[in-house]
Amino acid sequence: MGSNRKRIGILTGGGDVPPLNAVIASAIEASFEYNVELMGFIKGWRGLVENQYVELSKIKLNPLIGGTILKSSRINLEKNSDGAERAVKNLKNLNCEGLIVIGGEDTLSNSFSFPTFPQVLISKTIDNDVGLIRSGQGRIEAAEIVNYFTLGFPTAARKISSFVSLKEGLRTTAYSHERIIVVESMGMHAGWLALSSSMGHPDFIVIPEFPLEYDRVKDLIIEKYINQKNVIIVVAEGAKFDNGSYISADEKEKDDFGHPRFKGAAETLASKLKGDLKKYFDTRNVNGINPSYLYRSGTPSDLDLNWAAKMGKEAVKIICGGLSETLFLTVRKERIEFSLSPYPLSNLKCMDDFHRFVDGRFYNAGNYSVTEEGKNYLKEIVEEISEDYYGLR
Ligand code: F6P
């Protein structure tokens, strides 16, 4: 192997998502096209700090297999005394001219530790919370959404919609047994994934950005149950009560980035409802369900697959063209088409400046549901699942 060829590094960090191998596979393909060596660091930033890597051109990778062949970890370089220094030293010793970093808010935040080393950042997270929504005077059509979606979100959004739907998911058993089912969504700070379940028509959605007023939601559930005889509620793992406390989290067991370990919001809420609704009706069929890692598993959706393939290729192309500063490779939507658009890291002071949350344009806190505008945004990313099936509802 010609060691005098240009080299590029690539790593995947944080929670895995289905299209990661598709990004890596397309970067491998592009590395042949541009005649560069692609060095894959094992277990994200950990592999870079510890100099653990593999030359990827020797690897034949199936882009349809979810997860990441490079494996993953969650390490915070700021907490790793000389981590950033070692990372840059290892990249330089290997003669890497650039680094492709594929991660969510935490993994990508490590890139701020050495802004002078050229990197292309690709956002992946089922939480869909990396990006910006610029004003638009309260209207989504007028708002500029920087990074329209993050890789992994389209697949996970389709899954959660399917899990709660009538056609493919829980609604049929909810109907048959007159159940109240609380389904947990991932999402520590942002409720995009929970909100996306609206494409499968649950009755209520509780997200971290808007506190849960327990007595009010309880009354809404009672009313819905009386009329419909079954209720499906989606709750994000990071949702909070209006007194500010998480529905369920162990604040003592924090990860490297200070996030608590969530302990099952759906289960907690379901058991609270089971007790409190007893005086109104039989609550033996009130259950909490947490699909958990299923959201992140399996093969990518077409949208994820297509954009992962475009991103891997584009990242290699950008670095080979001579990258002078670190760039986010964002998905932009212009009129009806998606395209890729570089966004300089130097525009931001820290990852918090590129952290996107659900706001009142997308979510109606009054009845715990998606707004029309929120639906219009989600429809671009995940196909709605029809509820007119068997005429059950
Ligand atoms: O950051 C993505 C995410 O899916 C979050 O929604 C979730 O809290 C977290 O990963 C959990 O992942 P793990 O159990 O791997 O730490």
CSV table of C-alpha atoms and ligand atoms in Angstrom, one decimal:
chain,number,residue,atom,x,y,z
A,1,MET,CA,0.0,0.0,0.0
A,2,GLY,CA,1.5,3.3,-1.0
A,3,SER,CA,2.1,5.0,2.3
A,4,ASN,CA,3.0,8.3,0.5
A,5,ARG,CA,-0.7,8.5,-0.6
A,6,LYS,CA,-2.8,11.1,1.2
A,7,ARG,CA,-4.6,9.9,4.3
A,8,ILE,CA,-7.9,10.7,5.9
A,9,GLY,CA,-9.2,9.6,9.3
A,10,ILE,CA,-12.8,8.7,10.1
A,11,LEU,CA,-14.5,7.9,13.4
A,12,THR,CA,-18.0,7.2,14.7
A,13,GLY,CA,-19.0,8.2,18.3
A,14,GLY,CA,-22.0,8.3,20.6
A,15,GLY,CA,-25.2,6.2,20.2
A,16,ASP,CA,-25.1,4.1,17.0
A,17,VAL,CA,-27.7,4.7,14.2
A,18,PRO,CA,-28.7,2.5,11.3
A,19,PRO,CA,-26.9,4.5,8.5
A,20,LEU,CA,-23.4,4.7,10.0
A,21,ASN,CA,-22.0,1.8,7.9
A,22,ALA,CA,-23.5,3.5,4.8
A,23,VAL,CA,-21.5,6.6,5.5
A,24,ILE,CA,-18.3,4.6,6.0
A,25,ALA,CA,-18.9,2.5,2.9
A,26,SER,CA,-19.4,5.5,0.7
A,27,ALA,CA,-16.3,7.1,2.2
A,28,ILE,CA,-14.4,3.9,1.4
A,29,GLU,CA,-15.7,4.0,-2.2
A,30,ALA,CA,-14.7,7.7,-2.5
A,31,SER,CA,-11.2,7.0,-1.1
A,32,PHE,CA,-10.6,4.8,-4.2
A,33,GLU,CA,-11.9,7.4,-6.5
A,34,TYR,CA,-9.6,10.1,-4.9
A,35,ASN,CA,-6.7,7.7,-4.4
A,36,VAL,CA,-6.4,8.3,-0.6
A,37,GLU,CA,-6.1,6.0,2.3
A,38,LEU,CA,-8.9,5.9,4.8
A,39,MET,CA,-7.9,5.3,8.4
A,40,GLY,CA,-10.8,4.2,10.6
A,41,PHE,CA,-10.3,4.9,14.3
A,42,ILE,CA,-11.8,2.2,16.6
A,43,LYS,CA,-14.5,3.2,19.1
A,44,GLY,CA,-14.7,6.8,18.2
A,45,TRP,CA,-12.4,9.4,19.9
A,46,ARG,CA,-11.1,6.7,22.2
A,47,GLY,CA,-9.4,5.0,19.2
A,48,LEU,CA,-7.9,8.3,18.0
A,49,VAL,CA,-6.5,9.1,21.5
A,50,GLU,CA,-5.2,5.6,21.9
A,51,ASN,CA,-4.0,5.3,18.3
A,52,GLN,CA,-6.2,2.3,17.5
A,53,TYR,CA,-7.1,2.2,13.8
A,54,VAL,CA,-7.7,0.1,10.8
A,55,GLU,CA,-7.0,0.8,7.1
A,56,LEU,CA,-10.5,0.7,5.6
A,57,SER,CA,-9.7,0.0,1.9
A,58,LYS,CA,-9.2,-3.7,2.8
A,59,ILE,CA,-12.7,-3.9,4.2
A,60,LYS,CA,-15.8,-4.8,2.2
A,61,LEU,CA,-18.8,-3.2,3.9
A,62,ASN,CA,-22.5,-3.8,3.4
A,63,PRO,CA,-24.1,-0.3,3.8
A,64,LEU,CA,-27.5,-1.9,4.6
A,65,ILE,CA,-26.2,-3.3,7.9
A,66,GLY,CA,-27.0,-1.0,10.8
A,67,GLY,CA,-24.6,0.0,13.5
A,68,THR,CA,-21.0,0.8,12.9
A,69,ILE,CA,-18.2,-1.5,11.9
A,70,LEU,CA,-15.8,1.0,13.6
A,71,LYS,CA,-17.7,0.7,16.9
A,72,SER,CA,-18.4,3.6,19.2
A,73,SER,CA,-17.7,5.2,22.6
A,74,ARG,CA,-18.7,8.3,24.5
A,75,ILE,CA,-15.6,10.2,25.7
A,76,ASN,CA,-15.3,13.9,26.5
A,77,LEU,CA,-11.9,15.1,25.4
A,78,GLU,CA,-12.1,18.0,27.9
A,79,LYS,CA,-12.2,15.6,30.7
A,80,ASN,CA,-9.3,13.6,29.3
A,81,SER,CA,-6.3,15.6,30.4
A,82,ASP,CA,-4.1,15.4,27.3
A,83,GLY,CA,-6.7,13.7,25.1
A,84,ALA,CA,-7.0,16.4,22.5
A,85,GLU,CA,-3.2,16.8,22.2
A,86,ARG,CA,-2.8,13.0,21.7
A,87,ALA,CA,-5.5,13.0,19.1
A,88,VAL,CA,-3.8,15.7,17.0
A,89,LYS,CA,-0.4,14.1,17.5
A,90,ASN,CA,-1.7,10.7,16.3
A,91,LEU,CA,-3.4,12.3,13.3
A,92,LYS,CA,-0.2,14.1,12.3
A,93,ASN,CA,2.0,11.0,12.9
A,94,LEU,CA,-0.3,9.1,10.5
A,95,ASN,CA,-0.1,12.0,8.0
A,96,CYS,CA,-3.8,12.4,8.0
A,97,GLU,CA,-4.8,15.5,6.1
A,98,GLY,CA,-8.3,15.7,7.6
A,99,LEU,CA,-10.7,13.8,9.9
A,100,ILE,CA,-14.3,12.9,9.3
A,101,VAL,CA,-16.2,12.9,12.6
A,102,ILE,CA,-19.6,11.2,12.6
A,103,GLY,CA,-21.5,11.9,15.9
A,104,GLY,CA,-24.2,13.6,17.9
A,105,GLU,CA,-23.9,16.7,20.1
A,106,ASP,CA,-21.4,15.1,22.5
A,107,THR,CA,-19.1,13.5,20.0
A,108,LEU,CA,-19.1,16.6,17.8
A,109,SER,CA,-18.4,18.8,20.7
A,110,ASN,CA,-15.0,17.2,21.0
A,111,SER,CA,-14.1,18.9,17.6
A,112,PHE,CA,-14.0,22.3,19.4
A,113,SER,CA,-11.0,21.0,21.4
A,114,PHE,CA,-8.7,21.4,18.3
A,115,PRO,CA,-10.4,23.7,15.8
A,116,THR,CA,-7.2,24.2,13.8
A,117,PHE,CA,-7.1,20.5,12.6
A,118,PRO,CA,-9.4,20.3,9.5
A,119,GLN,CA,-12.4,18.2,10.1
A,120,VAL,CA,-15.7,17.4,8.3
A,121,LEU,CA,-18.5,16.9,10.8
A,122,ILE,CA,-21.5,14.7,10.0
A,123,SER,CA,-24.3,14.7,12.4
A,124,LYS,CA,-26.0,11.5,13.3
A,125,THR,CA,-28.5,11.0,16.1
A,126,ILE,CA,-32.0,9.6,16.4
A,127,ASP,CA,-32.6,12.7,18.6
A,128,ASN,CA,-32.5,15.0,15.6
A,129,ASP,CA,-31.2,17.8,17.8
A,130,VAL,CA,-28.1,18.9,16.0
A,131,GLY,CA,-28.8,22.0,13.9
A,132,LEU,CA,-30.6,25.3,14.0
A,133,ILE,CA,-34.0,26.7,13.3
A,134,ARG,CA,-33.8,30.4,12.4
A,135,SER,CA,-36.7,32.6,13.4
A,136,GLY,CA,-39.2,32.9,10.4
A,137,GLN,CA,-41.5,35.0,12.6
A,138,GLY,CA,-43.1,32.0,14.2
A,139,ARG,CA,-43.9,30.2,10.9
A,140,ILE,CA,-42.0,27.1,9.8
A,141,GLU,CA,-42.3,27.8,6.1
A,142,ALA,CA,-40.5,31.1,6.6
A,143,ALA,CA,-38.0,29.6,9.1
A,144,GLU,CA,-34.6,28.5,7.9
A,145,ILE,CA,-33.8,25.0,9.2
A,146,VAL,CA,-30.1,24.5,9.2
A,147,ASN,CA,-29.4,20.8,9.0
A,148,TYR,CA,-32.9,19.6,8.1
A,149,PHE,CA,-32.5,16.2,9.8
A,150,THR,CA,-29.7,14.2,11.4
A,151,LEU,CA,-28.7,10.8,10.1
A,152,GLY,CA,-30.6,8.0,11.9
A,153,PHE,CA,-33.6,10.2,12.7
A,154,PRO,CA,-35.6,9.2,9.6
A,155,THR,CA,-35.3,5.5,10.4
A,156,ALA,CA,-36.1,5.9,14.1
A,157,ALA,CA,-39.0,8.2,13.3
A,158,ARG,CA,-40.5,5.6,11.0
A,159,LYS,CA,-40.0,3.0,13.7
A,160,ILE,CA,-41.7,4.9,16.5
A,161,SER,CA,-44.6,5.8,14.2
A,162,SER,CA,-45.0,2.2,13.2
A,163,PHE,CA,-44.8,1.0,16.9
A,164,VAL,CA,-47.8,3.1,17.9
A,165,SER,CA,-49.9,3.0,14.8
A,166,LEU,CA,-53.1,1.1,14.0
A,167,LYS,CA,-51.8,-0.4,10.8
A,168,GLU,CA,-48.5,-1.8,12.1
A,169,GLY,CA,-48.3,-1.3,15.8
A,170,LEU,CA,-49.9,-1.2,19.3
A,171,ARG,CA,-53.3,0.4,18.5
A,172,THR,CA,-54.9,-3.0,17.6
A,173,THR,CA,-54.1,-4.5,21.0
A,174,ALA,CA,-54.9,-1.3,22.7
A,175,TYR,CA,-58.3,-1.5,21.0
A,176,SER,CA,-58.9,-5.2,21.6
A,177,HIS,CA,-58.1,-5.1,25.3
A,178,GLU,CA,-59.1,-1.5,26.0
A,179,ARG,CA,-55.6,-0.7,27.1
A,180,ILE,CA,-53.8,2.5,28.1
A,181,ILE,CA,-50.3,2.1,26.8
A,182,VAL,CA,-47.4,4.5,27.6
A,183,VAL,CA,-44.6,4.1,25.0
A,184,GLU,CA,-41.2,5.5,25.8
A,185,SER,CA,-39.1,7.4,23.2
A,186,MET,CA,-35.4,8.1,23.4
A,187,GLY,CA,-34.5,11.8,23.6
A,188,MET,CA,-32.7,13.3,26.6
A,189,HIS,CA,-33.2,17.0,26.0
A,190,ALA,CA,-35.1,17.1,22.7
A,191,GLY,CA,-38.5,15.7,21.8
A,192,TRP,CA,-38.1,15.3,18.0
A,193,LEU,CA,-38.3,11.5,18.1
A,194,ALA,CA,-41.3,11.5,20.4
A,195,LEU,CA,-43.0,14.1,18.3
A,196,SER,CA,-42.3,12.1,15.1
A,197,SER,CA,-44.5,9.3,16.5
A,198,SER,CA,-47.4,11.6,15.5
A,199,MET,CA,-47.1,10.1,12.1
A,200,GLY,CA,-48.5,6.9,13.6
A,201,HIS,CA,-51.3,8.8,15.5
A,202,PRO,CA,-50.8,8.3,19.3
A,203,ASP,CA,-53.2,10.3,21.5
A,204,PHE,CA,-50.7,12.3,23.5
A,205,ILE,CA,-47.0,13.1,23.3
A,206,VAL,CA,-44.9,14.3,26.2
A,207,ILE,CA,-41.6,15.9,25.4
A,208,PRO,CA,-38.7,17.3,27.4
A,209,GLU,CA,-39.1,20.9,26.2
A,210,PHE,CA,-42.6,21.3,27.7
A,211,PRO,CA,-43.2,20.1,31.3
A,212,LEU,CA,-45.8,17.5,32.0
A,213,GLU,CA,-48.7,19.0,34.0
A,214,TYR,CA,-49.7,15.6,35.5
A,215,ASP,CA,-53.2,16.5,36.7
A,216,ARG,CA,-54.1,18.1,33.4
A,217,VAL,CA,-52.8,15.2,31.3
A,218,LYS,CA,-54.6,12.7,33.6
A,219,ASP,CA,-57.9,14.5,32.9
A,220,LEU,CA,-57.2,14.5,29.2
A,221,ILE,CA,-56.5,10.7,29.4
A,222,ILE,CA,-59.7,10.1,31.3
A,223,GLU,CA,-61.7,12.0,28.8
A,224,LYS,CA,-60.1,10.2,25.9
A,225,TYR,CA,-60.6,6.8,27.5
A,226,ILE,CA,-64.2,7.4,28.1
A,227,ASN,CA,-64.8,8.3,24.4
A,228,GLN,CA,-62.4,5.9,22.8
A,229,LYS,CA,-61.8,3.1,25.3
A,230,ASN,CA,-58.1,2.9,24.6
A,231,VAL,CA,-55.3,5.5,24.8
A,232,ILE,CA,-51.7,5.6,23.6
A,233,ILE,CA,-49.3,8.1,25.2
A,234,VAL,CA,-45.7,8.6,24.0
A,235,VAL,CA,-43.3,10.0,26.5
A,236,ALA,CA,-39.7,11.0,25.9
A,237,GLU,CA,-37.1,9.5,28.3
A,238,GLY,CA,-36.0,13.0,29.3
A,239,ALA,CA,-39.4,14.5,30.0
A,240,LYS,CA,-40.0,16.4,33.2
A,241,PHE,CA,-42.9,17.1,35.5
A,242,ASP,CA,-43.7,20.8,35.9
A,243,ASN,CA,-41.9,20.8,39.3
A,244,GLY,CA,-38.7,20.4,37.2
A,245,SER,CA,-37.9,16.8,38.2
A,246,TYR,CA,-37.4,14.2,35.5
A,247,ILE,CA,-40.2,11.6,35.3
A,248,SER,CA,-37.6,9.0,35.9
A,249,ALA,CA,-33.8,9.4,36.1
A,250,ASP,CA,-30.9,8.5,38.3
A,251,GLU,CA,-29.1,11.8,38.8
A,252,LYS,CA,-26.2,10.1,40.6
A,253,GLU,CA,-25.2,7.9,37.7
A,254,LYS,CA,-24.0,10.5,35.2
A,255,ASP,CA,-22.0,9.8,32.0
A,256,ASP,CA,-18.9,11.6,30.8
A,257,PHE,CA,-20.9,14.5,29.5
A,258,GLY,CA,-22.9,14.9,32.8
A,259,HIS,CA,-26.2,13.3,31.5
A,260,PRO,CA,-28.2,11.3,34.0
A,261,ARG,CA,-29.0,7.7,33.4
A,262,PHE,CA,-32.8,7.5,32.5
A,263,LYS,CA,-34.7,4.8,34.4
A,264,GLY,CA,-37.9,4.3,32.4
A,265,ALA,CA,-40.3,7.3,32.1
A,266,ALA,CA,-43.0,5.1,30.4
A,267,GLU,CA,-43.0,2.5,33.2
A,268,THR,CA,-43.1,5.2,35.9
A,269,LEU,CA,-45.9,7.2,34.2
A,270,ALA,CA,-47.9,4.0,33.6
A,271,SER,CA,-47.7,2.9,37.2
A,272,LYS,CA,-48.6,6.3,38.4
A,273,LEU,CA,-51.7,6.4,36.1
A,274,LYS,CA,-52.6,2.8,37.0
A,275,GLY,CA,-53.0,3.9,40.6
A,276,ASP,CA,-54.6,7.3,40.0
A,277,LEU,CA,-57.1,6.1,37.4
A,278,LYS,CA,-58.4,3.2,39.5
A,279,LYS,CA,-61.3,5.1,40.8
A,280,TYR,CA,-62.6,5.8,37.3
A,281,PHE,CA,-62.2,2.4,35.6
A,282,ASP,CA,-60.4,-0.9,35.5
A,283,THR,CA,-56.7,-0.1,35.2
A,284,ARG,CA,-55.3,-3.7,35.0
A,285,ASN,CA,-54.5,-3.0,31.3
A,286,VAL,CA,-52.4,0.1,31.8
A,287,ASN,CA,-48.8,-0.7,30.7
A,288,GLY,CA,-45.5,1.0,30.0
A,289,ILE,CA,-43.4,-0.1,27.1
A,290,ASN,CA,-39.8,0.9,26.2
A,291,PRO,CA,-38.6,-0.1,22.7
A,292,SER,CA,-35.3,1.5,23.7
A,293,TYR,CA,-32.4,0.4,21.4
A,294,LEU,CA,-34.8,-0.9,18.8
A,295,TYR,CA,-35.1,2.7,17.7
A,296,ARG,CA,-31.4,2.7,16.9
A,297,SER,CA,-31.2,-0.8,15.4
A,298,GLY,CA,-31.6,-2.5,12.0
A,299,THR,CA,-31.3,-1.4,8.5
A,300,PRO,CA,-31.5,2.3,7.4
A,301,SER,CA,-34.6,3.8,5.7
A,302,ASP,CA,-34.1,4.9,2.1
A,303,LEU,CA,-33.8,8.6,3.1
A,304,ASP,CA,-31.1,7.7,5.6
A,305,LEU,CA,-29.3,5.4,3.2
A,306,ASN,CA,-29.3,7.9,0.4
A,307,TRP,CA,-28.0,10.8,2.4
A,308,ALA,CA,-25.5,8.7,4.3
A,309,ALA,CA,-24.0,7.7,0.9
A,310,LYS,CA,-23.9,11.3,-0.3
A,311,MET,CA,-22.3,12.5,2.9
A,312,GLY,CA,-19.5,10.0,3.1
A,313,LYS,CA,-18.5,10.7,-0.5
A,314,GLU,CA,-18.8,14.5,-0.1
A,315,ALA,CA,-16.7,14.5,3.1
A,316,VAL,CA,-13.8,12.7,1.3
A,317,LYS,CA,-14.2,15.1,-1.6
A,318,ILE,CA,-14.0,18.2,0.6
A,319,ILE,CA,-10.9,17.0,2.4
A,320,CYS,CA,-9.2,16.0,-0.9
A,321,GLY,CA,-10.0,19.4,-2.3
A,322,GLY,CA,-8.0,21.0,0.5
A,323,LEU,CA,-9.9,21.8,3.6
A,324,SER,CA,-8.8,24.9,5.4
A,325,GLU,CA,-11.3,25.0,8.3
A,326,THR,CA,-13.6,22.6,10.1
A,327,LEU,CA,-17.1,22.3,8.5
A,328,PHE,CA,-20.4,20.8,9.4
A,329,LEU,CA,-21.9,18.9,6.4
A,330,THR,CA,-25.5,19.9,6.8
A,331,VAL,CA,-28.7,18.8,5.0
A,332,ARG,CA,-30.4,21.8,3.5
A,333,LYS,CA,-33.9,21.9,2.1
A,334,GLU,CA,-34.4,24.3,-0.8
A,335,ARG,CA,-37.9,24.4,-2.2
A,336,ILE,CA,-38.7,20.7,-2.5
A,337,GLU,CA,-35.2,19.3,-2.8
A,338,PHE,CA,-32.6,18.3,-0.1
A,339,SER,CA,-29.0,19.2,-0.7
A,340,LEU,CA,-25.7,19.2,1.2
A,341,SER,CA,-24.3,22.4,2.5
A,342,PRO,CA,-21.1,23.1,4.5
A,343,TYR,CA,-21.5,25.2,7.6
A,344,PRO,CA,-18.3,26.5,9.2
A,345,LEU,CA,-17.6,25.4,12.8
A,346,SER,CA,-16.1,28.9,13.3
A,347,ASN,CA,-19.6,30.3,13.2
A,348,LEU,CA,-20.2,28.7,16.6
A,349,LYS,CA,-18.7,29.1,20.0
A,350,CYS,CA,-19.7,25.7,21.3
A,351,MET,CA,-22.1,22.8,20.5
A,352,ASP,CA,-24.9,24.5,22.5
A,353,ASP,CA,-25.0,27.1,19.7
A,354,PHE,CA,-25.9,24.2,17.3
A,355,HIS,CA,-28.4,22.4,19.5
A,356,ARG,CA,-32.0,22.4,18.2
A,357,PHE,CA,-35.1,21.9,20.3
A,358,VAL,CA,-38.8,21.5,19.6
A,359,ASP,CA,-40.7,24.8,20.0
A,360,GLY,CA,-44.3,26.0,19.9
A,361,ARG,CA,-44.4,26.0,16.1
A,362,PHE,CA,-44.1,22.2,16.1
A,363,TYR,CA,-45.8,21.2,19.3
A,364,ASN,CA,-49.1,22.1,20.9
A,365,ALA,CA,-48.5,22.0,24.7
A,366,GLY,CA,-52.2,22.6,25.3
A,367,ASN,CA,-53.2,19.1,24.1
A,368,TYR,CA,-49.8,17.4,24.0
A,369,SER,CA,-49.8,16.9,20.3
A,370,VAL,CA,-48.1,18.0,17.1
A,371,THR,CA,-49.1,21.2,15.3
A,372,GLU,CA,-50.0,21.3,11.6
A,373,GLU,CA,-46.7,22.9,10.9
A,374,GLY,CA,-44.9,20.2,12.9
A,375,LYS,CA,-46.6,17.6,10.7
A,376,ASN,CA,-45.6,19.4,7.6
A,377,TYR,CA,-41.9,19.3,8.7
A,378,LEU,CA,-42.1,15.7,9.7
A,379,LYS,CA,-43.9,14.6,6.5
A,380,GLU,CA,-40.7,15.5,4.6
A,381,ILE,CA,-38.7,13.0,6.6
A,382,VAL,CA,-41.1,10.2,7.5
A,383,GLU,CA,-44.1,8.9,5.7
A,384,GLU,CA,-47.4,9.1,7.6
A,385,ILE,CA,-49.0,5.8,8.5
A,386,SER,CA,-52.7,5.7,7.6
A,387,GLU,CA,-55.1,5.3,10.5
A,388,ASP,CA,-58.0,4.2,8.3
A,389,TYR,CA,-57.3,0.6,8.7
A,390,TYR,CA,-60.1,-1.9,9.4
A,391,GLY,CA,-62.1,1.2,10.5
A,392,LEU,CA,-61.2,0.6,14.1
A,393,ARG,CA,-61.1,4.2,15.1
B,1,F6P,O1,-27.9,10.4,22.1
B,1,F6P,C1,-28.7,9.5,21.4
B,1,F6P,C2,-29.4,8.6,22.4
B,1,F6P,O2,-30.1,7.8,21.6
B,1,F6P,C3,-30.3,9.3,23.4
B,1,F6P,O3,-31.5,9.6,23.0
B,1,F6P,C4,-30.3,8.4,24.6
B,1,F6P,O4,-30.5,9.0,25.8
B,1,F6P,C5,-28.9,7.8,24.5
B,1,F6P,O5,-28.5,7.8,23.1
B,1,F6P,C6,-28.8,6.5,25.2
B,1,F6P,O6,-27.7,5.8,24.7
B,1,F6P,P1,-26.8,4.8,25.6
B,1,F6P,O7,-27.6,3.9,26.4
B,1,F6P,O8,-26.0,4.1,24.5
B,1,F6P,O9,-25.9,5.7,26.4
